[in-house]
XYZ file of C-alpha atoms in Angstrom:
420
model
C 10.450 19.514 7.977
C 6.977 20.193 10.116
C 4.347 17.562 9.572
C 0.617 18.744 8.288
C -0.642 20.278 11.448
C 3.137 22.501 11.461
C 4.669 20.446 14.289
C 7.703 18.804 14.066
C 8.332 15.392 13.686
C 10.668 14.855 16.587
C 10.762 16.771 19.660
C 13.216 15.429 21.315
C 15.433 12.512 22.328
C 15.798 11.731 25.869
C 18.615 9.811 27.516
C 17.546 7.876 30.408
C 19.592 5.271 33.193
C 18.915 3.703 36.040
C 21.487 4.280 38.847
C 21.708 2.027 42.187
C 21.553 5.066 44.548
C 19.743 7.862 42.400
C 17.006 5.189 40.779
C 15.930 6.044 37.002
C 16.853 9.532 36.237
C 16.966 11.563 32.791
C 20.943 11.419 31.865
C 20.271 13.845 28.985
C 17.047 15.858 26.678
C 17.707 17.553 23.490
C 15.205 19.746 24.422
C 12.962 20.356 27.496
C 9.961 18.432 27.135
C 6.788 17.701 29.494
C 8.489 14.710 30.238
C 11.063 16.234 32.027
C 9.628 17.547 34.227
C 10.143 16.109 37.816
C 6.408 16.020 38.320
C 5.494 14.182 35.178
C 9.144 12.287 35.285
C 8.374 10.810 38.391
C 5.138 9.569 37.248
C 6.780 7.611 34.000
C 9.487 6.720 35.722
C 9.008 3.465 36.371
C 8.008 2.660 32.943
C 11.092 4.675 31.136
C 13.065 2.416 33.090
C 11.652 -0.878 34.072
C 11.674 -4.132 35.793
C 13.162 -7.353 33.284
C 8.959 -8.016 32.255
C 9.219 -4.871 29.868
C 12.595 -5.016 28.629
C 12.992 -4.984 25.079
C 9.107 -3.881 24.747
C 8.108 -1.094 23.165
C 7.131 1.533 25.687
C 4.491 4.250 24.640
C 3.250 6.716 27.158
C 1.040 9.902 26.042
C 1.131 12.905 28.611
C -0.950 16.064 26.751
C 0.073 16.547 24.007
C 3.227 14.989 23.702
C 3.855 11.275 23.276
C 6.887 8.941 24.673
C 8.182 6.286 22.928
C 11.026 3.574 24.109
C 12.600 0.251 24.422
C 14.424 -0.191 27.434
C 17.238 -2.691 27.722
C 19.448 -4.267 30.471
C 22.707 -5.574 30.045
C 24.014 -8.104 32.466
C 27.177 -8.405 33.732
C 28.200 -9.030 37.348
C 31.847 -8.206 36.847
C 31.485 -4.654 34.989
C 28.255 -3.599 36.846
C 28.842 -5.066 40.214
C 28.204 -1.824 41.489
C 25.144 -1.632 40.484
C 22.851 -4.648 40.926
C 25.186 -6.423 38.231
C 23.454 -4.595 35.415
C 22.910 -1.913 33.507
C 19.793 0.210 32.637
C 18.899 2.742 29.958
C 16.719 3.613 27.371
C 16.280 6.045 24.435
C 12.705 7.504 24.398
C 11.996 9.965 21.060
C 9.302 12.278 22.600
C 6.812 13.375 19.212
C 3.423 15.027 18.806
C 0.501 13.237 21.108
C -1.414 12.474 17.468
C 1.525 10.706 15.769
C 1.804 7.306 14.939
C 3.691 5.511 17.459
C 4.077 2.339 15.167
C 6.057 5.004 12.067
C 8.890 5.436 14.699
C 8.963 1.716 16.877
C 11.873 0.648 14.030
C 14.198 3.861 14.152
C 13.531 3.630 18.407
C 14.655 -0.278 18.782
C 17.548 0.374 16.028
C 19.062 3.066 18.326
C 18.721 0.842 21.385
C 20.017 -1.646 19.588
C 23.198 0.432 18.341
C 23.769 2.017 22.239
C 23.658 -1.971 23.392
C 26.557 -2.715 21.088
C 28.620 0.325 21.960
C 28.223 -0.176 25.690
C 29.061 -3.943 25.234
C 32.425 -3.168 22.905
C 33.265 -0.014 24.535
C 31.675 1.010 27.952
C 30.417 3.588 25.708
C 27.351 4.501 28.290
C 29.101 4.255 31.207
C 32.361 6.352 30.248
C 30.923 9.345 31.219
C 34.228 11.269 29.015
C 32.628 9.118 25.984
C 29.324 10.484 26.612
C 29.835 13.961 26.739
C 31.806 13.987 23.492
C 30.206 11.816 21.600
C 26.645 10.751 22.791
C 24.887 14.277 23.638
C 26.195 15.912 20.223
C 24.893 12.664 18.369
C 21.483 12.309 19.950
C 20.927 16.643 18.730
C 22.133 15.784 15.109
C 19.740 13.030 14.918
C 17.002 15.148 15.906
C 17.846 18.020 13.691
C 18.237 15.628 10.873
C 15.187 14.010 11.391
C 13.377 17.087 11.041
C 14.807 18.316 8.272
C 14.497 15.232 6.218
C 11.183 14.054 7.795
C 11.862 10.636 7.833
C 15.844 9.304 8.349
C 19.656 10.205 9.624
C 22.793 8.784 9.174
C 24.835 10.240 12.358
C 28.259 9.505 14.085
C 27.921 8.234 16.938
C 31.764 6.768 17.984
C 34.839 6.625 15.970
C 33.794 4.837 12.828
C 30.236 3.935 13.968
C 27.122 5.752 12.037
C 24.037 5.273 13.384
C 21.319 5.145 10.021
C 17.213 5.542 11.041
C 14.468 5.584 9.130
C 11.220 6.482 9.925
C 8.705 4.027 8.181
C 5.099 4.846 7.126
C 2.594 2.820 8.274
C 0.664 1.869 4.743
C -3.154 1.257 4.585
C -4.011 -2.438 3.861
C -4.099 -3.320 0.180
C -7.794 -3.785 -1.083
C -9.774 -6.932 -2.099
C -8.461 -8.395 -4.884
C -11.581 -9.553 -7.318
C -11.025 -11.884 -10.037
C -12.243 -9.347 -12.654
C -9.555 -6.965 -11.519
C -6.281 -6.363 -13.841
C -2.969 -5.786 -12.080
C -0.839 -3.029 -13.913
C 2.723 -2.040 -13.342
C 3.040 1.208 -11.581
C 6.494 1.039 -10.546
C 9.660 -0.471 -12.342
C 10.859 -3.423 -10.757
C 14.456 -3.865 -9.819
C 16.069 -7.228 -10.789
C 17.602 -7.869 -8.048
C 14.548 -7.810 -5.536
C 12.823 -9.848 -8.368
C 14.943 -12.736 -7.951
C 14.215 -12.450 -4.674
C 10.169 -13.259 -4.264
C 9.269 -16.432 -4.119
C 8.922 -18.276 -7.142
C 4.907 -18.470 -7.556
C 4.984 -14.652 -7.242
C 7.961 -14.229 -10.005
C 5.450 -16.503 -12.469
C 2.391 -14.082 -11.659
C 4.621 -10.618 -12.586
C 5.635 -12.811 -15.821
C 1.620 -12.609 -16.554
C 1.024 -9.181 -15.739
C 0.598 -7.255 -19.345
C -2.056 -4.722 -18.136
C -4.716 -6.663 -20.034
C -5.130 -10.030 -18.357
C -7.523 -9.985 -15.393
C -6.421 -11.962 -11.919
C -8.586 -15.155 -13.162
C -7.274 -15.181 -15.966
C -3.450 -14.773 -14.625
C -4.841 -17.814 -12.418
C -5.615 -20.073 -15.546
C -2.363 -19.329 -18.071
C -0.187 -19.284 -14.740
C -2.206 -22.623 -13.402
C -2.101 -21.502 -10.118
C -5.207 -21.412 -7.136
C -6.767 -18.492 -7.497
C -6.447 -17.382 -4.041
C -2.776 -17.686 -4.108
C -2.748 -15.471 -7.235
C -5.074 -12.621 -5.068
C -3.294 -12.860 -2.022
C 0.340 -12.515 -4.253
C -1.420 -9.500 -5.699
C -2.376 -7.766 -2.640
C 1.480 -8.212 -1.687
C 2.766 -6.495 -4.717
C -0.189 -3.637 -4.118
C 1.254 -3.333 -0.498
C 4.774 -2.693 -2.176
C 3.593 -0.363 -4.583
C 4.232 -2.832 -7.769
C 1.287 -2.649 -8.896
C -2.240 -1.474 -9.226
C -5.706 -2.658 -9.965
C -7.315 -1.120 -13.153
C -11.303 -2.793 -14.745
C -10.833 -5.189 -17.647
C -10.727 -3.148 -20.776
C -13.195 -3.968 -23.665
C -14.423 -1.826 -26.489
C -18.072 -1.638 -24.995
C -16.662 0.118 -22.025
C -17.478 3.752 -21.205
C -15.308 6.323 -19.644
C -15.602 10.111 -18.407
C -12.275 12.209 -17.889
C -11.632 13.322 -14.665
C -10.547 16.885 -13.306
C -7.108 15.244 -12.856
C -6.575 15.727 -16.817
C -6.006 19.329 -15.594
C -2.362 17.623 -14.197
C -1.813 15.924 -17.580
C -2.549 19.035 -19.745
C 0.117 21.466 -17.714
C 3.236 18.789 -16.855
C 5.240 18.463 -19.323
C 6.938 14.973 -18.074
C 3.609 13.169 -17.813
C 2.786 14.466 -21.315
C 6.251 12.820 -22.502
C 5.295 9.308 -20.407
C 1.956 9.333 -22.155
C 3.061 9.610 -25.413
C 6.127 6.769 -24.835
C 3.488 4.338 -23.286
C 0.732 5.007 -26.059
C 2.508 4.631 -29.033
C 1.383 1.482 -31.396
C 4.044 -1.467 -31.555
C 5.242 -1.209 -35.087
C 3.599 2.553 -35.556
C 6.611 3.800 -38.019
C 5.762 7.366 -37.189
C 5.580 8.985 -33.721
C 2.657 9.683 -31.160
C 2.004 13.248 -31.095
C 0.890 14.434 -27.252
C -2.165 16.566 -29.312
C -3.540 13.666 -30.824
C -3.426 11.450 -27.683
C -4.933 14.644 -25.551
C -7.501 14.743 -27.976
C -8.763 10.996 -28.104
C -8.759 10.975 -24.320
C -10.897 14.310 -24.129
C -13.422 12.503 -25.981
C -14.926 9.830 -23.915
C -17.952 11.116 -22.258
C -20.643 8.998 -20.447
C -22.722 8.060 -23.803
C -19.304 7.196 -26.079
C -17.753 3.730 -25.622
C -14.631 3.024 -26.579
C -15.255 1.494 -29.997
C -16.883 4.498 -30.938
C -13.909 6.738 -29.733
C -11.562 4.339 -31.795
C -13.755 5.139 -35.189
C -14.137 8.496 -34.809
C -10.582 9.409 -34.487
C -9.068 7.186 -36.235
C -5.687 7.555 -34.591
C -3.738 4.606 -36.493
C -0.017 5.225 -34.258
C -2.001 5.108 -30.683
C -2.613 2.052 -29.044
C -6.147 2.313 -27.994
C -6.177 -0.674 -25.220
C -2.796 0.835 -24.001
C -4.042 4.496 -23.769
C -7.204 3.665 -22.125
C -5.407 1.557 -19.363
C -2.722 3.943 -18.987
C -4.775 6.690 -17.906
C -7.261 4.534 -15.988
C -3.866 3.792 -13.936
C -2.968 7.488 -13.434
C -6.360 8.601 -12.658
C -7.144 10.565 -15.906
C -10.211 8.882 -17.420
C -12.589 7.043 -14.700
C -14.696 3.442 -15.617
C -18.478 3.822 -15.743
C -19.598 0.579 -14.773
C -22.607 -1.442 -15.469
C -24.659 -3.258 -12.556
C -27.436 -5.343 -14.034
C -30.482 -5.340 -11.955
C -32.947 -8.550 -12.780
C -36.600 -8.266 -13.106
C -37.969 -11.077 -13.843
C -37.787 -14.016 -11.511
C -39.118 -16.222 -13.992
C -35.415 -16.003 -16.206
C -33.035 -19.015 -16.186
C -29.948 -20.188 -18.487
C -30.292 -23.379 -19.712
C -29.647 -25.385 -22.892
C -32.361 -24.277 -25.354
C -34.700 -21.375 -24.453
C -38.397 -23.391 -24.053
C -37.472 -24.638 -20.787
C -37.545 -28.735 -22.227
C -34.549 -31.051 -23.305
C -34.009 -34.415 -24.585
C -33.181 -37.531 -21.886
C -33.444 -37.148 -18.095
C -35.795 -34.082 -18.394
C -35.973 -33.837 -14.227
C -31.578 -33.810 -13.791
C -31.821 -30.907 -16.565
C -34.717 -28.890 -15.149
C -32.915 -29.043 -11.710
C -29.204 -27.934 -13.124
C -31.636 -25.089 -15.193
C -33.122 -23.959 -11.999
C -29.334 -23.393 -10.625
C -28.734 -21.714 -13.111
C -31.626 -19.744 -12.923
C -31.000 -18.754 -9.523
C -27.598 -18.016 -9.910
C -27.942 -15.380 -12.029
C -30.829 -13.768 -10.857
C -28.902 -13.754 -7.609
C -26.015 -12.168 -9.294
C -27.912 -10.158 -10.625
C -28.980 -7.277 -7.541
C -27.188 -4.269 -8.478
C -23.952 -5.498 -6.510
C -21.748 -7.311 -9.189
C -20.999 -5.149 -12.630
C -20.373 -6.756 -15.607
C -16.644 -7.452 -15.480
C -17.750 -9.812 -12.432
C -20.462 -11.846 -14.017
C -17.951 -12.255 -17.335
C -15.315 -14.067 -15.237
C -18.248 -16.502 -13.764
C -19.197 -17.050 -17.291
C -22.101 -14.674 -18.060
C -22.007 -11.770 -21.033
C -24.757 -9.219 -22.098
C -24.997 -7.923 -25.141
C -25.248 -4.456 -25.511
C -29.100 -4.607 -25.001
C -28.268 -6.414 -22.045
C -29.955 -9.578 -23.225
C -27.974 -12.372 -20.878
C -26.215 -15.256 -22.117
C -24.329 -18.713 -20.570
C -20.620 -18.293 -22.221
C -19.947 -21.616 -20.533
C -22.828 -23.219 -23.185
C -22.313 -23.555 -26.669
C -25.834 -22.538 -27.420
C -26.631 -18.953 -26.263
C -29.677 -18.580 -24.451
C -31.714 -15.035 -24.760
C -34.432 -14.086 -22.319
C -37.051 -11.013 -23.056
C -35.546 -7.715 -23.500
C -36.953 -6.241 -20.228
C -36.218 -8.912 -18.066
C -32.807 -7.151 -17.064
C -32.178 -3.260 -15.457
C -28.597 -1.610 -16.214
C -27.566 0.789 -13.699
C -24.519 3.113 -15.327
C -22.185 4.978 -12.066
């Protein structure tokens, strides 16, 4: 298997020791590699094989294009290596491209140390030189031929009844911000047993995820901090659990993206859809036509009420199909960003600006309020955001205080919606 720029994604393996009278020398190479070369070997040398203050370290060198990585080890033991200082040197170095990442092979490089430490220690298994040529040479090619065929693991002999198992690892990006407006959906199927396994304030959060509830909400039904619920969120994104979708609501507008293209020509995504979809209850079935259909007609200027009435599709579940393909990329939110323009708004009570009792404590918690919002308000924070710190707009985005009993309206131009 070659990588994207058609290089392979091992080189080679090189075998390295250090003897008493020779110094550090390359034992064995799969394959001949810059380094080693005498020039360039005698230049690494020191690092391939190293005093006690790098041992068990992670060893990365880059020489052109070609990149070493190892994790020397010493074993002492003045009785079996008496001959030689009373230890024993080596290391395992995998030799890949120059632009790889070093960090996708550090597990599979200290596993294989780690497996040659325990074979020398059983069996003399690195210093039987009968052992290594039968066993240890053939074993370090078949890893690398594996490797590359596979891209990413190998499950080798190495000695008798030991297999050696690697696995590459890639190095995932970090999971986003969580925001409070955001709403977690499944995107994998969880196994049982790794469930029982979180931590119990993370196996109450899953319990809450429905594909509906956004984190803040999750953070009041669960009772839980809201920061704990975010940062157990960005966990399960790092795993590949889940993944943030926008709180749905009828007055939300969609577009359909080019990826519908994928949808329309793959049969087992058509079959998914139509299982997900489906109406609790519906008696009859979903057909793939009809749900095609009502997702090819959101456009910028339809919301999804407006969808829902003009196709009347009485088996699909609306909420479920618009999530669903939000998750899988299909249909894209067009958010709202309210801009203010009118420095003079605030929420309060009653809309003249007076109230009954300590008129100077309620002018004072108005003018919070008042700045608050218009703060909020600058084109940064869409609506989803200002609903989960208590503010709604109507569709003529007239602003009111959700938190107050008595909703407060402020002129219709006060406020500029920004659709992207």
């Amino acid at each position: 298997m070659l990588t994207n720029n058609n290089l392979p994604v091992l080189y080679a393996i090189q075998y390295s020791e250090f003897d008493i009278n020779r110094g550090a020398f390359v034992y064995h190479e799969t394959a001949h590699t810059i380094f080693s070369e005498d020039q360039s070997f005698q230049f690494v040398r020191n690092f391939v094989c190293p005093e006690s203050n790098l041992i068990d370290k992670l060893i990365v060198l880059t020489i052109q294009n070609q990149k070493l990585i190892g994790c020397p080890v010493i074993i002492y033991d003045q009785e079996k290596y008496r001959n030689n200082r009373n230890e024993f040197r080596f290391n395992a170095c995998f030799i890949i491209p120059s632009q790889a990442d070093a960090l996708k092979y550090e597990v599979a490089v200290r596993k294989l140390a780690k497996y040659l430490r325990t074979l020398e220690v059983d069996s003399c298994f690195l210093t039987n030189d009968a052992l290594k040529r039968e066993h240890l040479k053939p074993a370090l090619h078949e890893i690398v031929r594996q490797i590359n065929k596979n891209g990413e693991e190998c499950s080798v002999k190495m000695h008798t009844s030991v297999f050696v198992n690697l696995k590459l690892l890639e190095r995932r990006a970090e999971p986003p911000t969580v925001a409070s407006s955001d709403v977690p959906m499944f995107c994998n199927n969880i196994d049982l047993a790794e469930l029982e396994q979180m931590d119990q304030m993370t196996q109450r959060v899953i319990a809450s995820i429905d594909g509906l509830r956004h984190v803040n909400k999750i953070a009041q039904d669960t009772d839980t901090e809201l920061d704990l619920v975010k940062a157990a969120m960005q966990n399960l994104i790092y795993h590949n659990v889940i993944k943030l979708v926008p709180i749905f609501s009828y007055k939300n507008r969609y577009i359909v993206t080019p990826k519908i293209q994928e949808l329309y020509t793959t049969r087992d995504l058509q079959k998914e859809l139509v299982f997900f979809v489906v109406r609790s209850g519906a008696k009859d079935c979903v057909s793939f036509y009809e749900s095609f259909r009502m997702i090819c007609a959101f456009d910028h200027g339809s919301l999804v009420k407006d969808v829902v009435n003009k196709m009347k599709a009485n088996n699909i579940d609306e909420k479920k199909l618009v999530q669903y393909c939000v998750l899988k990329g299909y249909l894209q939110r067009v958010r709202d960003y309210r801009i203010s323009l009118d420095d003079s708004i605030y929420i309060g009570n009653n809309g003249n600006g007076h109230a009954n009792g300590n008129s100077n404590g309620n002018e004072q918690a108005k003018s919070k309020m008042q700045t608050t919002l218009r703060e909020l308000c600058d084109g940064t924070n869409d609506s989803d955001s200002l609903a989960c710190l208590g503010y709604i707009f109507n569709s003529r985005s007239v602003p009111s205080a959700r938190k107050n009993q008595q909703q407060t309206t402020a002129s219709l131009d006060s406020y500029l919606t920004l659709w992207k």
